[in-house]
Amino acid sequence: MDRDIVQRSQIFLDFEQNQHSHARKRRGPEAFHQALAHGDLSLLKVMVSEYREDVNLVFEICSKEMEWQAEPVALGISGLWSLEYKQELTSPLCIAASHGYTDCLQYLLQRGAKPNMIVGTKSALHTACENAHTDCTEVLLEHGANPRLLTEEGLSPLHLCDTAQSFWCAKLLLKFRADVNRLTEEDQESPLHVVARRGLHNHVHLFLRYGASVNVMNVHLESPLGSACASAWRLESQGDYLQVCKVLIMNGANVNSVDNEKRSPLHKASKNASLQLVQLLLRHNADVNAIDYNGCSPLANVIQTAPFKEELNPQWTVQTLLNHGSRRVWPAAFPKVMKSCAASPKTIEVLFNSYQQIQVTEKWMEVVPEEIFQLHQPFYESLFALACSPRSLQHLCRFAARKLFGNQCHTLIPRLPIPKCLCGYLLLEPEGLVY
């Protein structure tokens, strides 16, 4: 049995030697590229030391990709899938850095590879950071890679640290004096914009500790806080964005900064029905009645997107804005609200209950699709029944109390010595019916 093991081992060694021998016979860039692509250090040493392959060789990689080509024709647009040939330039260092082959990278640098050579659009350091290879990033920096070097698009390595896994790469770059406030050439975005948009709160902490400007504006006049609020649209990532915004605000972010369309962070958080973000911004004195260039308030933004955000319970955001003194929708425009929010009856209920009395008309009934009416029949029947009757005395008392408290409803009502259910009623908690 021992003899069989020895024979199998010898066969395996012979196979490996034959493979390397075959690669050596091929010589040239092809074998050199294969050694790099597979992280084969022994073969790489052979190609460089024996066959004198240039460690700064520029590889031209051709790839074939199917792309949709649209062609205008007489009756509209038609197209077809076309095979496109794409060329990409790369270098041995970039290949090793992209795969995380630290030993190959170390060897190439020892043999004279240039760490700051831009090939195609970026350097090896950009590639290592983009792929979150911490060890490769450290080796490159220790061998003189410039942490402030820009790609052809004007991106620094720090701009490419845009995933949670790239945190240690970012920390190394800053240790080697990367510019934390470097702006991209086209969009004028700082690294803080990038990580705020990605919801990377650890990166945000790190960049601020190294002096990142918290209120820097990009080409659209958007701050990192605005970028974070605009990006918090996925339910599963809202906690990350909440942490990002808390850190930014604690470090002096302006909650009422506006972009080139006059949209504030509250406009963006409301549009995403991000309840916790809305509450955070309002606690820090965000303007609940700010108007953007389209004439929309934060309340109007959440109403517009409510039908598409049902999983986020947009009625809670509407309720919060109203309890902080948001101006209500003009009564004559309520049919438009009914039309756009028909699939979100709780949103309609909260809005409707914020008025003392608003006339229900036949037009309201016409804009609600039959299938939605059937799906939420008890609510819509209770709403349309008010076409010929006034609101209840209980509701009128609620309206009077809310008018007295004004924009402090959220603070004063919970302090009242009343049952919790009555407190919820005063705060417009939806019940599923109106009366």
Short mmCIF file of C-alpha atoms in Angstrom, two decimals:
data_model
loop_
_atom_site.label_atom_id
_atom_site.label_comp_id
_atom_site.label_asym_id
_atom_site.label_seq_id
_atom_site.Cartn_x
_atom_site.Cartn_y
_atom_site.Cartn_z
CA MET A 1 0.00 0.00 0.00
CA ASP A 2 2.93 2.37 0.80
CA ARG A 3 4.37 1.59 -2.62
CA ASP A 4 1.04 2.64 -4.26
CA ILE A 5 1.10 5.95 -2.39
CA VAL A 6 4.67 6.62 -3.51
CA GLN A 7 3.77 5.77 -7.11
CA ARG A 8 0.73 8.08 -7.06
CA SER A 9 2.82 10.89 -5.57
CA GLN A 10 5.47 10.43 -8.24
CA ILE A 11 2.79 10.50 -10.97
CA PHE A 12 1.42 13.76 -9.53
CA LEU A 13 4.92 15.32 -9.40
CA ASP A 14 5.63 14.23 -12.96
CA PHE A 15 2.33 15.78 -14.06
CA GLU A 16 3.18 19.09 -12.35
CA GLN A 17 6.64 19.12 -13.93
CA ASN A 18 5.17 18.39 -17.35
CA GLN A 19 2.69 21.24 -16.92
CA HIS A 20 5.46 23.69 -16.04
CA SER A 21 7.65 22.32 -18.81
CA HIS A 22 4.84 22.83 -21.31
CA ALA A 23 4.32 26.40 -20.05
CA ARG A 24 8.02 27.11 -20.33
CA LYS A 25 8.05 25.91 -23.93
CA ARG A 26 5.28 28.34 -24.75
CA ARG A 27 7.29 31.14 -23.19
CA GLY A 28 6.00 34.57 -24.19
CA PRO A 29 3.27 36.72 -22.66
CA GLU A 30 0.65 33.97 -22.73
CA ALA A 31 2.45 31.76 -20.21
CA PHE A 32 3.40 34.86 -18.22
CA HIS A 33 -0.24 35.89 -18.04
CA GLN A 34 -1.35 32.39 -17.03
CA ALA A 35 1.16 32.33 -14.18
CA LEU A 36 -0.18 35.66 -12.92
CA ALA A 37 -3.85 34.79 -13.36
CA HIS A 38 -3.46 31.56 -11.37
CA GLY A 39 -1.09 32.92 -8.73
CA ASP A 40 1.56 30.36 -9.69
CA LEU A 41 4.62 31.87 -8.01
CA SER A 42 7.06 29.13 -9.06
CA LEU A 43 6.11 29.46 -12.72
CA LEU A 44 6.15 33.26 -12.40
CA LYS A 45 9.74 33.10 -11.12
CA VAL A 46 10.71 30.94 -14.06
CA MET A 47 9.11 33.31 -16.57
CA VAL A 48 10.81 36.37 -15.07
CA SER A 49 14.24 34.99 -14.15
CA GLU A 50 14.82 32.47 -16.95
CA TYR A 51 12.81 33.90 -19.83
CA ARG A 52 13.34 37.54 -18.88
CA GLU A 53 9.69 38.54 -19.09
CA ASP A 54 9.21 42.25 -18.39
CA VAL A 55 7.56 42.79 -14.98
CA ASN A 56 6.15 46.06 -16.37
CA LEU A 57 4.73 44.44 -19.49
CA VAL A 58 1.38 45.83 -20.63
CA PHE A 59 -1.14 43.10 -21.45
CA GLU A 60 -3.88 43.73 -23.96
CA ILE A 61 -6.82 41.54 -23.06
CA CYS A 62 -9.58 41.08 -25.61
CA SER A 63 -13.05 39.97 -24.51
CA LYS A 64 -16.25 39.25 -26.37
CA GLU A 65 -19.52 40.53 -24.92
CA MET A 66 -23.05 40.54 -26.25
CA GLU A 67 -24.51 44.04 -26.31
CA TRP A 68 -27.95 45.27 -27.33
CA GLN A 69 -27.67 47.53 -30.35
CA ALA A 70 -30.74 49.74 -30.93
CA GLU A 71 -31.45 50.97 -34.44
CA PRO A 72 -34.14 53.61 -35.21
CA VAL A 73 -36.61 52.46 -37.86
CA ALA A 74 -39.73 53.92 -39.41
CA LEU A 75 -42.19 52.51 -36.88
CA GLY A 76 -40.15 52.88 -33.69
CA ILE A 77 -37.06 51.31 -32.19
CA SER A 78 -35.76 47.86 -32.95
CA GLY A 79 -32.44 46.22 -32.30
CA LEU A 80 -30.45 43.06 -31.97
CA TRP A 81 -27.81 41.45 -29.81
CA SER A 82 -24.40 42.11 -31.29
CA LEU A 83 -21.06 40.55 -30.34
CA GLU A 84 -18.74 43.38 -29.30
CA TYR A 85 -14.99 43.05 -29.00
CA LYS A 86 -13.59 44.94 -26.04
CA GLN A 87 -9.94 45.60 -25.28
CA GLU A 88 -8.57 46.16 -21.82
CA LEU A 89 -5.02 47.06 -20.85
CA THR A 90 -3.53 45.67 -17.66
CA SER A 91 -0.17 44.93 -16.07
CA PRO A 92 1.35 42.08 -14.04
CA LEU A 93 0.94 44.10 -10.83
CA CYS A 94 -2.72 44.84 -11.58
CA ILE A 95 -3.44 41.18 -12.31
CA ALA A 96 -1.83 40.01 -9.06
CA ALA A 97 -3.55 42.80 -7.08
CA SER A 98 -6.96 42.04 -8.55
CA HIS A 99 -6.78 38.40 -7.43
CA GLY A 100 -5.14 39.09 -4.08
CA TYR A 101 -1.95 37.14 -4.87
CA THR A 102 0.27 38.88 -2.32
CA ASP A 103 3.32 36.64 -2.82
CA CYS A 104 3.29 37.22 -6.59
CA LEU A 105 2.85 40.94 -6.01
CA GLN A 106 5.78 41.00 -3.59
CA TYR A 107 8.00 39.17 -6.06
CA LEU A 108 7.11 41.49 -8.96
CA LEU A 109 7.90 44.56 -6.85
CA GLN A 110 11.23 43.07 -5.80
CA ARG A 111 12.03 42.51 -9.47
CA GLY A 112 11.44 46.15 -10.35
CA ALA A 113 7.72 46.45 -11.10
CA LYS A 114 6.57 50.07 -10.98
CA PRO A 115 3.88 50.48 -8.30
CA ASN A 116 2.62 53.82 -9.69
CA MET A 117 2.27 52.83 -13.31
CA ILE A 118 -1.21 53.61 -14.69
CA VAL A 119 -2.24 50.94 -17.16
CA GLY A 120 -5.57 51.30 -18.92
CA THR A 121 -7.38 53.49 -16.42
CA LYS A 122 -5.86 52.66 -13.03
CA SER A 123 -2.87 51.50 -11.02
CA ALA A 124 -2.32 48.31 -9.03
CA LEU A 125 -3.18 50.16 -5.81
CA HIS A 126 -6.56 51.20 -7.24
CA THR A 127 -7.16 47.58 -8.24
CA ALA A 128 -6.23 46.21 -4.80
CA CYS A 129 -8.55 48.68 -3.03
CA GLU A 130 -11.37 48.09 -5.48
CA ASN A 131 -11.21 44.37 -4.69
CA ALA A 132 -10.64 44.92 -0.95
CA HIS A 133 -7.35 43.02 -0.82
CA THR A 134 -5.81 44.45 2.36
CA ASP A 135 -2.50 42.56 2.21
CA CYS A 136 -1.89 43.64 -1.39
CA THR A 137 -2.71 47.23 -0.48
CA GLU A 138 -0.19 47.14 2.36
CA VAL A 139 2.57 45.63 0.19
CA LEU A 140 2.05 48.22 -2.54
CA LEU A 141 2.09 51.13 -0.10
CA GLU A 142 5.24 49.84 1.57
CA HIS A 143 6.89 49.69 -1.86
CA GLY A 144 6.10 53.31 -2.64
CA ALA A 145 2.64 53.23 -4.22
CA ASN A 146 1.15 56.73 -4.13
CA PRO A 147 -2.12 56.79 -2.12
CA ARG A 148 -3.06 60.07 -3.87
CA LEU A 149 -2.64 58.77 -7.41
CA LEU A 150 -5.73 59.29 -9.61
CA THR A 151 -7.29 57.08 -12.25
CA GLU A 152 -8.08 58.50 -15.68
CA GLU A 153 -11.58 59.22 -14.32
CA GLY A 154 -10.08 61.21 -11.45
CA LEU A 155 -10.69 58.66 -8.68
CA SER A 156 -8.24 58.17 -5.83
CA PRO A 157 -7.76 54.73 -4.24
CA LEU A 158 -9.81 55.98 -1.28
CA HIS A 159 -12.81 56.58 -3.57
CA LEU A 160 -12.68 52.88 -4.50
CA CYS A 161 -12.92 51.68 -0.89
CA ASP A 162 -16.69 51.44 -1.20
CA THR A 163 -17.51 48.09 0.39
CA ALA A 164 -17.58 46.95 4.01
CA GLN A 165 -14.66 44.60 3.27
CA SER A 166 -12.47 47.52 2.15
CA PHE A 167 -12.33 49.16 5.60
CA TRP A 168 -8.76 48.08 6.36
CA CYS A 169 -7.64 49.15 2.90
CA ALA A 170 -9.04 52.61 3.63
CA LYS A 171 -7.31 52.68 7.01
CA LEU A 172 -3.97 51.81 5.40
CA LEU A 173 -4.39 54.50 2.75
CA LEU A 174 -5.06 57.14 5.40
CA LYS A 175 -2.09 55.91 7.44
CA PHE A 176 0.03 56.56 4.35
CA ARG A 177 -1.46 60.07 4.01
CA ALA A 178 -4.19 59.64 1.43
CA ASP A 179 -6.21 62.83 0.87
CA VAL A 180 -9.52 62.24 2.66
CA ASN A 181 -11.02 65.37 1.05
CA ARG A 182 -9.93 64.69 -2.53
CA LEU A 183 -12.82 65.40 -4.96
CA THR A 184 -13.49 63.43 -8.12
CA GLU A 185 -12.94 65.41 -11.30
CA GLU A 186 -16.37 64.93 -12.86
CA ASP A 187 -18.86 64.80 -9.97
CA GLN A 188 -16.74 66.62 -7.38
CA GLU A 189 -17.46 63.90 -4.83
CA SER A 190 -15.36 63.27 -1.76
CA PRO A 191 -14.65 59.79 -0.38
CA LEU A 192 -17.15 60.68 2.39
CA HIS A 193 -19.90 61.07 -0.25
CA VAL A 194 -19.09 57.60 -1.58
CA VAL A 195 -19.21 55.75 1.74
CA ALA A 196 -22.24 57.71 2.99
CA ARG A 197 -24.13 56.69 -0.16
CA ARG A 198 -23.15 53.07 0.47
CA GLY A 199 -24.26 53.14 4.12
CA LEU A 200 -20.76 52.29 5.41
CA HIS A 201 -20.85 53.77 8.93
CA ASN A 202 -17.44 52.38 9.95
CA HIS A 203 -15.85 54.12 6.95
CA VAL A 204 -17.71 57.33 7.83
CA HIS A 205 -16.31 57.22 11.39
CA LEU A 206 -12.82 56.61 10.02
CA PHE A 207 -12.90 59.40 7.43
CA LEU A 208 -14.24 61.94 9.92
CA ARG A 209 -11.47 61.03 12.39
CA TYR A 210 -8.97 61.83 9.65
CA GLY A 211 -10.50 65.24 8.98
CA ALA A 212 -13.11 64.65 6.27
CA SER A 213 -15.25 67.74 5.61
CA VAL A 214 -18.76 66.81 6.74
CA ASN A 215 -20.59 69.48 4.71
CA VAL A 216 -18.63 69.27 1.43
CA MET A 217 -20.88 69.60 -1.65
CA ASN A 218 -20.63 67.65 -4.90
CA VAL A 219 -21.43 69.01 -8.35
CA HIS A 220 -25.17 68.65 -7.58
CA LEU A 221 -24.72 70.60 -4.32
CA GLU A 222 -25.50 67.43 -2.40
CA SER A 223 -23.84 66.86 0.97
CA PRO A 224 -22.80 63.43 2.31
CA LEU A 225 -25.89 63.55 4.58
CA GLY A 226 -28.10 64.18 1.55
CA SER A 227 -26.41 61.31 -0.31
CA ALA A 228 -27.07 58.93 2.58
CA CYS A 229 -30.74 59.94 2.92
CA ALA A 230 -31.31 59.57 -0.83
CA SER A 231 -29.86 56.05 -0.82
CA ALA A 232 -31.76 54.60 2.16
CA TRP A 233 -34.52 52.98 0.14
CA ARG A 234 -33.93 49.31 0.93
CA LEU A 235 -35.65 47.98 4.06
CA GLU A 236 -32.79 45.67 5.02
CA SER A 237 -30.16 48.44 4.95
CA GLN A 238 -32.04 51.24 6.71
CA GLY A 239 -30.27 50.54 10.02
CA ASP A 240 -26.87 51.12 8.37
CA TYR A 241 -27.98 54.44 6.90
CA LEU A 242 -29.42 55.50 10.23
CA GLN A 243 -26.00 54.94 11.83
CA VAL A 244 -24.30 56.89 9.02
CA CYS A 245 -26.64 59.85 9.44
CA LYS A 246 -26.28 59.86 13.22
CA VAL A 247 -22.49 60.05 12.89
CA LEU A 248 -22.67 62.80 10.28
CA ILE A 249 -25.10 64.89 12.34
CA MET A 250 -23.04 64.41 15.52
CA ASN A 251 -20.08 65.78 13.58
CA GLY A 252 -21.90 68.91 12.44
CA ALA A 253 -23.72 67.95 9.25
CA ASN A 254 -26.28 70.59 8.22
CA VAL A 255 -29.69 68.90 8.29
CA ASN A 256 -31.21 71.70 6.21
CA SER A 257 -28.64 71.78 3.39
CA VAL A 258 -30.27 71.64 -0.04
CA ASP A 259 -29.05 70.39 -3.41
CA ASN A 260 -29.41 72.11 -6.78
CA GLU A 261 -33.11 71.18 -6.85
CA LYS A 262 -33.65 72.56 -3.32
CA ARG A 263 -34.21 69.10 -1.91
CA SER A 264 -33.18 68.71 1.71
CA PRO A 265 -32.14 65.46 3.42
CA LEU A 266 -35.68 65.37 4.87
CA HIS A 267 -37.16 65.48 1.35
CA LYS A 268 -35.05 62.47 0.41
CA ALA A 269 -35.66 60.47 3.58
CA SER A 270 -39.42 61.12 3.26
CA LYS A 271 -39.44 60.02 -0.36
CA ASN A 272 -37.91 56.72 0.77
CA ALA A 273 -40.43 56.42 3.65
CA SER A 274 -37.42 56.00 5.96
CA LEU A 275 -39.24 56.57 9.25
CA GLN A 276 -36.22 56.42 11.57
CA LEU A 277 -34.24 58.79 9.35
CA VAL A 278 -37.18 61.21 9.23
CA GLN A 279 -37.48 61.10 13.01
CA LEU A 280 -33.73 61.65 13.41
CA LEU A 281 -33.72 64.67 11.10
CA LEU A 282 -36.77 66.20 12.77
CA ARG A 283 -35.18 65.75 16.22
CA HIS A 284 -32.32 67.87 14.92
CA ASN A 285 -34.60 70.66 13.68
CA ALA A 286 -34.98 69.77 10.03
CA ASP A 287 -37.46 72.08 8.30
CA VAL A 288 -40.64 70.01 7.99
CA ASN A 289 -42.18 72.49 5.53
CA ALA A 290 -39.21 73.05 3.21
CA ILE A 291 -40.25 73.37 -0.45
CA ASP A 292 -38.14 72.14 -3.36
CA TYR A 293 -38.03 73.49 -6.92
CA ASN A 294 -41.02 71.32 -7.86
CA GLY A 295 -43.11 72.86 -5.09
CA CYS A 296 -43.04 69.65 -3.05
CA SER A 297 -42.72 69.39 0.72
CA PRO A 298 -41.40 66.29 2.51
CA LEU A 299 -45.04 65.29 3.11
CA ALA A 300 -45.81 65.53 -0.61
CA ASN A 301 -42.77 63.36 -1.34
CA VAL A 302 -43.87 60.49 0.87
CA ILE A 303 -47.45 60.70 -0.47
CA GLN A 304 -46.15 60.39 -4.04
CA THR A 305 -44.20 57.23 -3.29
CA ALA A 306 -46.50 55.62 -0.70
CA PRO A 307 -48.04 53.05 -3.10
CA PHE A 308 -44.57 51.73 -3.92
CA LYS A 309 -43.35 51.65 -0.31
CA GLU A 310 -46.09 49.66 1.42
CA GLU A 311 -43.56 47.30 2.99
CA LEU A 312 -42.09 50.35 4.78
CA ASN A 313 -45.48 51.47 6.20
CA PRO A 314 -45.45 54.97 4.68
CA GLN A 315 -48.39 56.00 6.88
CA TRP A 316 -45.97 56.18 9.84
CA THR A 317 -43.80 58.70 8.01
CA VAL A 318 -46.89 60.73 7.08
CA GLN A 319 -48.09 60.58 10.69
CA THR A 320 -44.67 61.72 11.99
CA LEU A 321 -44.49 64.68 9.60
CA LEU A 322 -48.02 65.81 10.51
CA ASN A 323 -47.28 65.51 14.23
CA HIS A 324 -44.27 67.79 13.70
CA GLY A 325 -46.37 70.50 12.10
CA SER A 326 -46.24 69.66 8.40
CA ARG A 327 -48.70 71.65 6.30
CA ARG A 328 -51.47 69.45 4.96
CA VAL A 329 -52.45 68.85 1.36
CA TRP A 330 -54.75 71.52 -0.06
CA PRO A 331 -58.29 70.05 0.33
CA ALA A 332 -59.14 70.58 -3.33
CA ALA A 333 -56.18 68.37 -4.26
CA PHE A 334 -57.35 65.44 -2.14
CA PRO A 335 -58.81 63.54 -5.14
CA LYS A 336 -55.26 63.41 -6.53
CA VAL A 337 -54.11 61.93 -3.24
CA MET A 338 -56.89 59.34 -3.47
CA LYS A 339 -55.85 58.43 -6.98
CA SER A 340 -52.14 58.04 -6.24
CA CYS A 341 -52.51 56.43 -2.79
CA ALA A 342 -55.55 54.23 -3.32
CA ALA A 343 -53.45 51.12 -2.66
CA SER A 344 -52.27 52.60 0.66
CA PRO A 345 -55.51 53.20 2.62
CA LYS A 346 -53.71 53.74 5.93
CA THR A 347 -51.86 56.68 4.38
CA ILE A 348 -55.19 58.12 3.22
CA GLU A 349 -56.69 57.57 6.68
CA VAL A 350 -53.90 59.46 8.47
CA LEU A 351 -54.12 62.37 6.03
CA PHE A 352 -57.92 62.49 6.12
CA ASN A 353 -57.99 62.55 9.92
CA SER A 354 -55.66 65.57 10.03
CA TYR A 355 -58.51 67.81 8.75
CA GLN A 356 -61.40 69.07 10.83
CA GLN A 357 -63.88 68.40 8.06
CA ILE A 358 -63.21 67.72 4.40
CA GLN A 359 -65.99 67.14 1.88
CA VAL A 360 -66.06 63.61 0.47
CA THR A 361 -67.34 63.73 -3.12
CA GLU A 362 -68.28 61.29 -5.87
CA LYS A 363 -65.00 62.14 -7.57
CA TRP A 364 -63.22 60.35 -4.73
CA MET A 365 -65.19 57.19 -5.42
CA GLU A 366 -64.42 57.32 -9.13
CA VAL A 367 -60.64 57.37 -8.74
CA VAL A 368 -60.44 54.23 -6.58
CA PRO A 369 -60.09 51.15 -8.84
CA GLU A 370 -62.68 48.44 -8.24
CA GLU A 371 -60.12 45.77 -7.34
CA ILE A 372 -58.53 48.02 -4.71
CA PHE A 373 -61.95 48.93 -3.34
CA GLN A 374 -62.75 45.23 -2.92
CA LEU A 375 -59.39 44.59 -1.26
CA HIS A 376 -59.92 47.35 1.32
CA GLN A 377 -63.72 47.44 1.33
CA PRO A 378 -64.38 48.15 5.06
CA PHE A 379 -62.16 51.24 5.01
CA TYR A 380 -63.49 52.69 1.77
CA GLU A 381 -67.10 52.05 2.74
CA SER A 382 -66.53 53.95 6.02
CA LEU A 383 -64.83 56.80 4.12
CA PHE A 384 -67.47 57.17 1.40
CA ALA A 385 -70.26 57.00 4.01
CA LEU A 386 -69.05 60.39 5.25
CA ALA A 387 -70.19 62.01 1.98
CA CYS A 388 -73.55 62.75 3.61
CA SER A 389 -72.66 63.06 7.28
CA PRO A 390 -70.39 65.19 9.50
CA ARG A 391 -67.38 63.87 11.41
CA SER A 392 -67.93 62.50 14.90
CA LEU A 393 -67.70 64.70 18.00
CA GLN A 394 -64.72 62.62 19.12
CA HIS A 395 -62.84 63.47 15.93
CA LEU A 396 -63.69 67.18 16.26
CA CYS A 397 -62.29 67.15 19.81
CA ARG A 398 -59.13 65.50 18.46
CA PHE A 399 -58.75 68.21 15.84
CA ALA A 400 -59.23 70.95 18.44
CA ALA A 401 -56.57 69.42 20.71
CA ARG A 402 -54.12 69.02 17.83
CA LYS A 403 -54.70 72.61 16.73
CA LEU A 404 -53.91 73.77 20.26
CA PHE A 405 -50.65 71.82 20.39
CA GLY A 406 -49.60 72.81 16.84
CA ASN A 407 -46.18 71.55 15.76
CA GLN A 408 -45.53 70.18 19.26
CA CYS A 409 -48.07 67.35 19.02
CA HIS A 410 -45.27 64.76 18.99
CA THR A 411 -43.88 66.16 22.27
CA LEU A 412 -46.92 67.30 24.26
CA ILE A 413 -49.56 64.63 23.55
CA PRO A 414 -47.47 61.72 24.95
CA ARG A 415 -47.12 63.73 28.19
CA LEU A 416 -50.87 63.96 28.75
CA PRO A 417 -52.25 61.85 31.68
CA ILE A 418 -54.51 59.83 29.36
CA PRO A 419 -54.75 56.15 28.35
CA LYS A 420 -52.25 54.97 25.72
CA CYS A 421 -55.01 54.18 23.21
CA LEU A 422 -56.35 57.74 23.45
CA CYS A 423 -52.85 59.10 23.06
CA GLY A 424 -52.49 57.08 19.84
CA TYR A 425 -55.82 58.43 18.63
CA LEU A 426 -54.69 62.02 19.14
CA LEU A 427 -51.46 61.24 17.29
CA LEU A 428 -53.45 60.00 14.25
CA GLU A 429 -52.69 56.32 14.74
CA PRO A 430 -54.61 54.54 11.92
CA GLU A 431 -57.47 52.25 12.95
CA GLY A 432 -58.64 50.91 9.60
CA LEU A 433 -61.95 52.87 9.63
CA VAL A 434 -62.98 56.52 9.74
CA TYR A 435 -66.04 58.01 11.45
#
